[in-house]
Each structure stands twice: as structure tokens, then as C-alpha cells.
XYZ file of C-alpha atoms in Angstrom:
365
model
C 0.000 0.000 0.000
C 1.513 3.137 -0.966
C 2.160 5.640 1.825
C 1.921 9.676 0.891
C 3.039 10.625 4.176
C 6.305 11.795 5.292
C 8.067 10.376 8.129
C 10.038 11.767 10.990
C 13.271 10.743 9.477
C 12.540 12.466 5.993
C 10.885 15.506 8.358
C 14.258 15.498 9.963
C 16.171 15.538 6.817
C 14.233 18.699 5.110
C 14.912 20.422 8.021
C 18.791 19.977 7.634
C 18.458 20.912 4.013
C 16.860 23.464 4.417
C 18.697 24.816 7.116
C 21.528 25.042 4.966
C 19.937 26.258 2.077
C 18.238 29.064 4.010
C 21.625 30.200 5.157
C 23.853 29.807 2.213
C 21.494 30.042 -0.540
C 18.458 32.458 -0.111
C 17.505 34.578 -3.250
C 19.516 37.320 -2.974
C 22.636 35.190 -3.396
C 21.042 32.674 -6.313
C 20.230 36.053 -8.295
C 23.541 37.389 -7.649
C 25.982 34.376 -8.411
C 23.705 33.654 -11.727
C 24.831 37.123 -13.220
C 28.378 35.940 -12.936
C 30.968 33.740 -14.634
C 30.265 31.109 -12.385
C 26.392 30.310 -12.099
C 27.185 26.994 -9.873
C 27.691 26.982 -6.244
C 29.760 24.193 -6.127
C 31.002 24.789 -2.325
C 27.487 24.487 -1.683
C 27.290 21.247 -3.226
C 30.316 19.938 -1.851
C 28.811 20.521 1.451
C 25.475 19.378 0.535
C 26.673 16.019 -1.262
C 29.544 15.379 0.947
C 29.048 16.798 4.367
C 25.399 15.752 4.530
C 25.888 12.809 1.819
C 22.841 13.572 0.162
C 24.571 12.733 -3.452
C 25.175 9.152 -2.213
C 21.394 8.578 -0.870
C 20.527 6.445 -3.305
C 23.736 4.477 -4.029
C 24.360 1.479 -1.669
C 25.765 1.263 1.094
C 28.748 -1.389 -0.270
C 29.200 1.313 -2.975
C 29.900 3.953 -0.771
C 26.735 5.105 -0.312
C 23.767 5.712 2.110
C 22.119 2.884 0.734
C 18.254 4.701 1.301
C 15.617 5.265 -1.289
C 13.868 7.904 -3.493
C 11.752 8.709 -1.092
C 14.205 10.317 1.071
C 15.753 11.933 -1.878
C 12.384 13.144 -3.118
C 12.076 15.109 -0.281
C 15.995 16.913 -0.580
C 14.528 17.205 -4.362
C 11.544 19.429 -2.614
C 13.951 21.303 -1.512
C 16.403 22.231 -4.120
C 13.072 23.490 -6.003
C 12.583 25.725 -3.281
C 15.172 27.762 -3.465
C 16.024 27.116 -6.543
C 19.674 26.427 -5.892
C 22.453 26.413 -8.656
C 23.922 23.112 -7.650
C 24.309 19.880 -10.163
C 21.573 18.295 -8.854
C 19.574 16.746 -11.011
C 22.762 15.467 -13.089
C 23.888 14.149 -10.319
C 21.100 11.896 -9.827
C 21.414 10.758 -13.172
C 24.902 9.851 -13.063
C 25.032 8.101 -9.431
C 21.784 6.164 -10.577
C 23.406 4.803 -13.985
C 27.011 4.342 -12.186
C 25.281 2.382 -9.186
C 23.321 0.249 -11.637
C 26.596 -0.516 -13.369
C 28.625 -0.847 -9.757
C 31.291 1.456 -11.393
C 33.649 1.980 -8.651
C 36.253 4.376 -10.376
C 34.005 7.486 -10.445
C 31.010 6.755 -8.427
C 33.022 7.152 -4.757
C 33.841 10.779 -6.134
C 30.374 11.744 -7.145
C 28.876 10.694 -3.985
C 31.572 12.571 -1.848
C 31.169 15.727 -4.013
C 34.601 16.564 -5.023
C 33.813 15.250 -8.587
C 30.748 15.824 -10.478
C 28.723 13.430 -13.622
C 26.428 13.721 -15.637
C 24.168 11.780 -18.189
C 24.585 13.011 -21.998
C 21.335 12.653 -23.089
C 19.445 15.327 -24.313
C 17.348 17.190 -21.488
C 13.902 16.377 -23.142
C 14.605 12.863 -23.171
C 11.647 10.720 -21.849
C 12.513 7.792 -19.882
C 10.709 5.188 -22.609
C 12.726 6.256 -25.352
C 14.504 4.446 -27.348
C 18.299 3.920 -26.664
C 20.054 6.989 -27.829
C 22.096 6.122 -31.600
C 23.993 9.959 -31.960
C 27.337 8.658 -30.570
C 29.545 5.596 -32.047
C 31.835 3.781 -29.960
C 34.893 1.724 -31.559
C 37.628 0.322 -29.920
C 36.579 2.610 -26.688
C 36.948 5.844 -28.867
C 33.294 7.672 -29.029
C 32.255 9.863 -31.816
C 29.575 11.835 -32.287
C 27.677 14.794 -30.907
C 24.834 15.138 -27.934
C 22.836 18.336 -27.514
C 21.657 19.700 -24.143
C 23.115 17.916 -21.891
C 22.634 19.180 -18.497
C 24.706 20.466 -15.785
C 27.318 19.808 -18.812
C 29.780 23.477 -17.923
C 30.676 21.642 -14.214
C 30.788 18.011 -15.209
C 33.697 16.179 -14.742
C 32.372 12.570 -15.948
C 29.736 12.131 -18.601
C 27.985 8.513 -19.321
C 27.928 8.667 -22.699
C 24.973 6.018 -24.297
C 26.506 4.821 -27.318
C 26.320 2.268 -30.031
C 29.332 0.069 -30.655
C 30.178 -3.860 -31.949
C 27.748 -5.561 -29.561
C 24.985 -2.943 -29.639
C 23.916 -0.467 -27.073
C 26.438 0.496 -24.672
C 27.549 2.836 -21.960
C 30.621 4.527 -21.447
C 32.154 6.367 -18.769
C 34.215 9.484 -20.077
C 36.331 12.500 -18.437
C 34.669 15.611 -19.928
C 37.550 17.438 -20.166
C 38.612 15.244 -22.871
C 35.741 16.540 -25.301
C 34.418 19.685 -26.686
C 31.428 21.226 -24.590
C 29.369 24.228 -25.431
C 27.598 26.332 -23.419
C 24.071 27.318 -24.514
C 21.991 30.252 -24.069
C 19.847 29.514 -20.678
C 16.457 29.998 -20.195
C 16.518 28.251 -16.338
C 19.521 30.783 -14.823
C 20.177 28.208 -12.080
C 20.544 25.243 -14.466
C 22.490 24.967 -17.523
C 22.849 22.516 -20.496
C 25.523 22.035 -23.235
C 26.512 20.384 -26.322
C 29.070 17.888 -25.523
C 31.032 16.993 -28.676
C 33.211 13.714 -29.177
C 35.787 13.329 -31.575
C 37.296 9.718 -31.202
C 37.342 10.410 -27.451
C 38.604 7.725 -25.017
C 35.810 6.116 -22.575
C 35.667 2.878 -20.803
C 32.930 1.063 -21.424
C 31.268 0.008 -18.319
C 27.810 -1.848 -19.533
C 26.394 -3.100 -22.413
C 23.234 -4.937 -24.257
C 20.354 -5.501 -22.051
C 22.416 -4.334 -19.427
C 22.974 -0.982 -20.731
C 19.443 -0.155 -21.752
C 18.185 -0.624 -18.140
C 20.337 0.753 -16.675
C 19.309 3.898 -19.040
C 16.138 3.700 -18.468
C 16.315 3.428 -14.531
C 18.496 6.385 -14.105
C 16.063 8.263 -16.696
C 12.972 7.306 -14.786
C 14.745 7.887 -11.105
C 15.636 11.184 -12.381
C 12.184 12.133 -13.422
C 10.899 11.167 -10.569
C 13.031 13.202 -8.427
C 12.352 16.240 -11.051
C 8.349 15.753 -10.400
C 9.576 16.118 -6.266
C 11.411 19.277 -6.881
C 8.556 20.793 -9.573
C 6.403 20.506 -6.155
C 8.810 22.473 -3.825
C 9.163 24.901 -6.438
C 5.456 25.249 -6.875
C 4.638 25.252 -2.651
C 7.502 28.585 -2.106
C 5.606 29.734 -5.239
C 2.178 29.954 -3.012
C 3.762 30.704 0.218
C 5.405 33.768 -0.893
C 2.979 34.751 -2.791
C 0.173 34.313 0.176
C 2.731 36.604 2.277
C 2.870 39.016 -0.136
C -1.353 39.640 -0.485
C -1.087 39.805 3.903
C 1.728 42.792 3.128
C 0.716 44.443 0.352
C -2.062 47.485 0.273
C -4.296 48.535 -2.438
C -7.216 50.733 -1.630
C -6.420 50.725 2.023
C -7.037 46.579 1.982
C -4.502 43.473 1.885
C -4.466 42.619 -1.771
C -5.143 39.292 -0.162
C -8.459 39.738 1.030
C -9.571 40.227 -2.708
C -12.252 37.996 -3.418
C -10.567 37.645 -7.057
C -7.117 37.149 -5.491
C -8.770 34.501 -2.729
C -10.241 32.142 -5.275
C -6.741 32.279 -7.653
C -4.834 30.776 -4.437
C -7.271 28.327 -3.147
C -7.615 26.771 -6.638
C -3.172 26.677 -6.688
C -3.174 25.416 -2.940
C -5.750 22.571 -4.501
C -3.544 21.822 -7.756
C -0.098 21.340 -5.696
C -1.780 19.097 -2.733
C -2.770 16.774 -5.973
C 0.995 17.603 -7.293
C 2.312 16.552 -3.890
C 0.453 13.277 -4.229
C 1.489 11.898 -7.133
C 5.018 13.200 -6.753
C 5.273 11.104 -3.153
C 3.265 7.934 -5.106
C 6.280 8.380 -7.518
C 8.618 8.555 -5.364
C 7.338 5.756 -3.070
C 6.918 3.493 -6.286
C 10.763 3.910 -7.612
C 11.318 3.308 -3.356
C 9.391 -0.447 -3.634
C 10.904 -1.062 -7.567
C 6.990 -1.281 -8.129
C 5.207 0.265 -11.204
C 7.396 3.158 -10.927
C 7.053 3.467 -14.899
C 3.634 4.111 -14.758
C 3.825 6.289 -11.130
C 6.622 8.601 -12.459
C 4.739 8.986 -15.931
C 1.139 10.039 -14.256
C 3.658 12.605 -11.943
C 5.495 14.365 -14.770
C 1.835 14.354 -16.678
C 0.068 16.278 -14.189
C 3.367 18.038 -12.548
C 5.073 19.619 -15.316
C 2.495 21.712 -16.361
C 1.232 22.856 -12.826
C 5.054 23.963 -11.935
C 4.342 26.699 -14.056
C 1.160 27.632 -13.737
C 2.166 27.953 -9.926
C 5.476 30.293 -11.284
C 2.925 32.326 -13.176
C 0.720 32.968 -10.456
C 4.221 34.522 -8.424
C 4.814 36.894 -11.603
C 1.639 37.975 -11.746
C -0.075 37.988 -7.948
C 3.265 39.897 -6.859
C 2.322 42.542 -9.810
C 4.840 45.252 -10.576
C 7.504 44.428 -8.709
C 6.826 40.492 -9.848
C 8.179 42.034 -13.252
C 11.504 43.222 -12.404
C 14.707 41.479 -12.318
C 15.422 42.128 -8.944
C 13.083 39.968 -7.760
C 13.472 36.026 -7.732
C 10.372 35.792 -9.743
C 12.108 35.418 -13.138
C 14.036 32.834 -11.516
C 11.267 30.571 -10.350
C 9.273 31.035 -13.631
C 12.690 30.422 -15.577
C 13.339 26.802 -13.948
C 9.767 25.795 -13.905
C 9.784 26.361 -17.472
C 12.912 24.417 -17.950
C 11.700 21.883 -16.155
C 8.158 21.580 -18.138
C 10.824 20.106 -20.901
C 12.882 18.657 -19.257
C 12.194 14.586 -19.355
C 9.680 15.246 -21.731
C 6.099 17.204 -22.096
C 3.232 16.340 -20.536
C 1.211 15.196 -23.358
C 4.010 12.624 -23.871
C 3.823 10.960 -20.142
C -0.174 10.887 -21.064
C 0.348 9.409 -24.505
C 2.830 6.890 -22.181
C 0.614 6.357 -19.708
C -2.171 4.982 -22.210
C -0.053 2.402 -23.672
C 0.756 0.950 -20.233
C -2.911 0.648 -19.161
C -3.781 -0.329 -22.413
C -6.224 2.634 -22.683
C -7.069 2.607 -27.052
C -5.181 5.165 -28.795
C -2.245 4.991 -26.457
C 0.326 4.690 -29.177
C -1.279 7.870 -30.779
């Protein structure tokens, strides 16, 4: 039986993280370090990934991790989205997810301690039921080819590159700083992506066949899963700030709050993110038991993705004027809930997925 509650222990841990984030990461300092040369807080991350160990959560414990489960990470995820912290998050879940399912033990210890950081080079609007990735050639361990929007791709140190080589589909662990990566134009200030180029560039192939294309697919799915969790944190500091705003602000000698019009827009966002919250934490319960997480993280991103921003335009606009100006966080919140609608894949594709796994008709549509 699936359980949508939180428990002490995960209560206890969102506390810690947000402790931290609170102190070293509040808005003021994510709207000032994303103006400058270097967007990522990586001292933040080395103390959130190593000092707390949250980048090892889900690896186990014989791998050098903490050996727990998504939903524990879910709930850090929650958190990230609420302050919308520049850290290599969500490639970091990717990476540690595919390295753990291959029980690579040359990067993975580094990732989960912080001092290194992966990624996955797929392209950002990858869905997790897609079909194994065919851009990048791999022969005699030297991969060529090209993959476009890879994220967190400016800090990575170690890519897993999906590839095709002799025996089929493949992955391959390679040190980024033996390709060509490209920085693109960001929407999402607080989370980047890049074109990571290889030109018969050495990697060490480190799963392959069947292997390879579930491990792919778990780390996708995981990943998802985890971006549903932090879509919901955005989307909850969305409506709190926004409901502490209409107690603050005066129009007409009245809280803009106790607008009828203004009343009726925030009930009906409180509504949409409890149902958000729910199938986030059935998600992330699901990929927790290795039970119908397909179908859980699909019916999350379907209804999540779009709400994220509907809940970032409701900031903009409730917050009026000053919602508009760049020197408030608005922009930033609407910028990585936009992202993040892409990101994985768009809703109408997690529908269109979810049909063909309950065999609904048209499914394949």
C-alpha cells in the first residue's frame, strides 16, 4: 500500500536541508551568483553532497553510499526546487543512478563525496521510454559523435555517454575534459545545459546490451521522478510567498489578499499542488518499492510539469509590478519551472505513455 506521508526521518532531513539552504542560498545570493561567470555553487554542493551525503542517498551502502531510497531523496529534491539552488543536482542523480546500476567503482566514490561531479549526456527532453540513444559511435573505446543539451554539462567532470558500438547499445564512462562542450543560451539561470562533442574520445565502457538499456532507463525514470519532487517544492515557495505578499501588500487601504478575485486564484493553486504533492510522493514511493514506478513517475510528470508553471505564473503575476523586475526572484522561479516543463519530456508525452501501459485505445497515438 503506498504511503503519501512523510516520516520523521525524511521531516528530519528537510529540516537539515533546508537549514543550509536558508543560510547559504536564499535569493539574494542565487540572483547574484547567476549574473556571474560562475552560475554553480559548487562549495554548496560539496557541502550538501559530501558533508550531509545527500549525493550518495541512493547508491548502496557497499558502494559507498547511504544505501536509502527515493523517497528520502524526493524530499531533498523538494527542496532544491525551493530555493532554486544552482547546484548539479539533477545530473547528479542521473549519473550516481546509472554508475550504481553498473557498480562502477572508479568514479562513483567521487560523485557521492562531491569533489567530482557526472552527468548523463542525453538530451534534457529525453523521456525515460525512449529508445536507446544512436547519436554517438563507440569503436575500440573511442566515441564519436555529438549530444545536444546535456545538463549540468559546464561543471561536469564525468559524462555517461549512451553509445552504439560492436555488440549494440552500450555505456561509457568518459572525463569531460577530454571533449568539446558548449555552453548554450539559458532559459533556467540556475541550471544549464551544453553540447558535448566527441571526436574519437577515449571512454571505458562500463555496460552493455540488455544491461545498458536498463540501466538507461532506470536512471532516466529515477531522475524524473526526483524532477516531479522538486517541480512541487518549487510550486509550494511559489504559493507561500505569494500568500505573504497579499497579507503585506495594500491597495485601496485593503490586503491585496483579502480580494475575493485574489482569494479564489490561491485556493484553486493550494488545490492543484496538494494533488501535485500526491502523485510526486506515489512516484517517489513506487521507484522506493521497484513497483510500477514506470507508470507512477509517468502520471507525476503528466500532471506536474504543467502545474510547476502555472504555480510560477501565479508569483509573476499575484506579486504585480515588482513580480516584473529582475530584482526579484520571480524570473528565476518562472525560468526553472519552465525548464523543467521540458525537461524529461512534455506532458502530453507521459499521457500518450501512460495509455499504452494501461492499455487505454489510442495509447500509441
Amino acid at each position: 500500500m503506498t504511503d503519501l506521508l512523510y516520516t520523521e526521518v525524511e521531516e528530519d532531513l528537510r529540516s537539515g536541508v533546508r537549514r543550509v539552504l536558508r543560510d547559504r542560498c536564499d535569493w539574494t545570493a542565487v540572483l547574484a551568483r547567476v549574473e556571474t561567470d560562475e552560475p554553480y555553487d559548487l562549495d554548496l554542493w560539496r557541502s550538501l553532497a559530501g558533508e550531509m551525503g545527500l549525493a550518495g542517498l541512493l547508491v548502496p551502502d557497499e558502494l559507498g553510499g547511504s544505501g536509502a531510497t527515493a523517497r528520502e531523496l524526493s524530499v531533498v529534491a523538494e527542496e532544491i526546487g525551493r530555493a532554486v539552488a544552482p547546484v548539479p543536482f539533477l545530473s547528479t542523480v542521473l549519473a550516481t543512478a546509472a554508475l550504481a546500476g553498473c557498480a562502477e567503482r572508479t568514479a562513483l566514490p567521487q560523485l557521492v563525496d562531491g569533489s567530482k561531479v557526472g552527468t548523463l549526456a542525453v538530451g534534457l527532453t529525453t523521456v525515460p521510454h525512449a529508445t536507446f540513444p544512436q547519436s554517438v559511435k563507440a569503436e575500440d573505446s573511442a566515441l564519436t559523435g555529438t549530444v545536444s543539451a546535456v545538463v549540468d554539462l559546464e561543471v561536469a567532470d564525468y559524462a555517461v555517454v549512451p553509445a552504439v558500438d560492436t555488440d549494440g547499445s552500450a555505456l561509457y564512462l568518459v572525463e569531460t575534459s577530454a571533449a568539446t562542450r558548449t555552453s548554450a543560451t539559458p532559459l533556467d539561470l540556475t541550471r544549464r545545459f551544453g553540447t558535448l562533442v566527441l571526436d574519437g574520445t577515449a571512454g571505458e565502457r562500463i555496460a552493455s546490451g540488455a544491461e545498458a538499456e536498463r540501466v538507461l532507463r532506470h536512471a532516466l525514470l529515477t531522475a524524473a521522478g526526483m524532477l516531479a519532487a522538486e517541480q512541487v517544492g518549487l510550486a509550494q515557495h511559489c504559493l507561500d510567498t505569494t500568500v505573504e505578499y497579499g497579507k503585506t501588500r495594500y491597495q485601496f487601504g485593503r490586503q491585496i489578499g483579502s480580494f475575493q478575485a485574489i482569494k479564489h486564484r490561491l485556493a484553486d493553486l493550494w488545490t492543484k499542488i496538494s494533488m501535485a504533492r500526491a502523485v510526486s510522493r506515489n512516484a517517489s514511493d513506487a521507484l522506493a518499492a521497484g513497483a510500477d514506478e514506470e507508470l507512477a513517475v509517468a502520471m507525476a510528470q503528466a500532471y506536474v510539469s504543467d502545474l510547476v508553471v502555472h504555480a510560477a505564473e501565479e508569483h509573476l503575476q499575484l506579486h504585480g509590478g515588482i513580480g516584473m523586475t529582475w530584482e526579484h526572484p520571480a524570473h528565476l522561479y518562472l525560468g526553472r519551472a519552465k525548464s523543467s516543463q521540458l525537461t524529461f519530456g512534455i506532458a502530453e508525452a507521459h499521457r500518450a505513455r501512460i495509455a499504452e501501459l494501461v492499455d487505454l485505445p489510442g495509447g500509441s497515438a
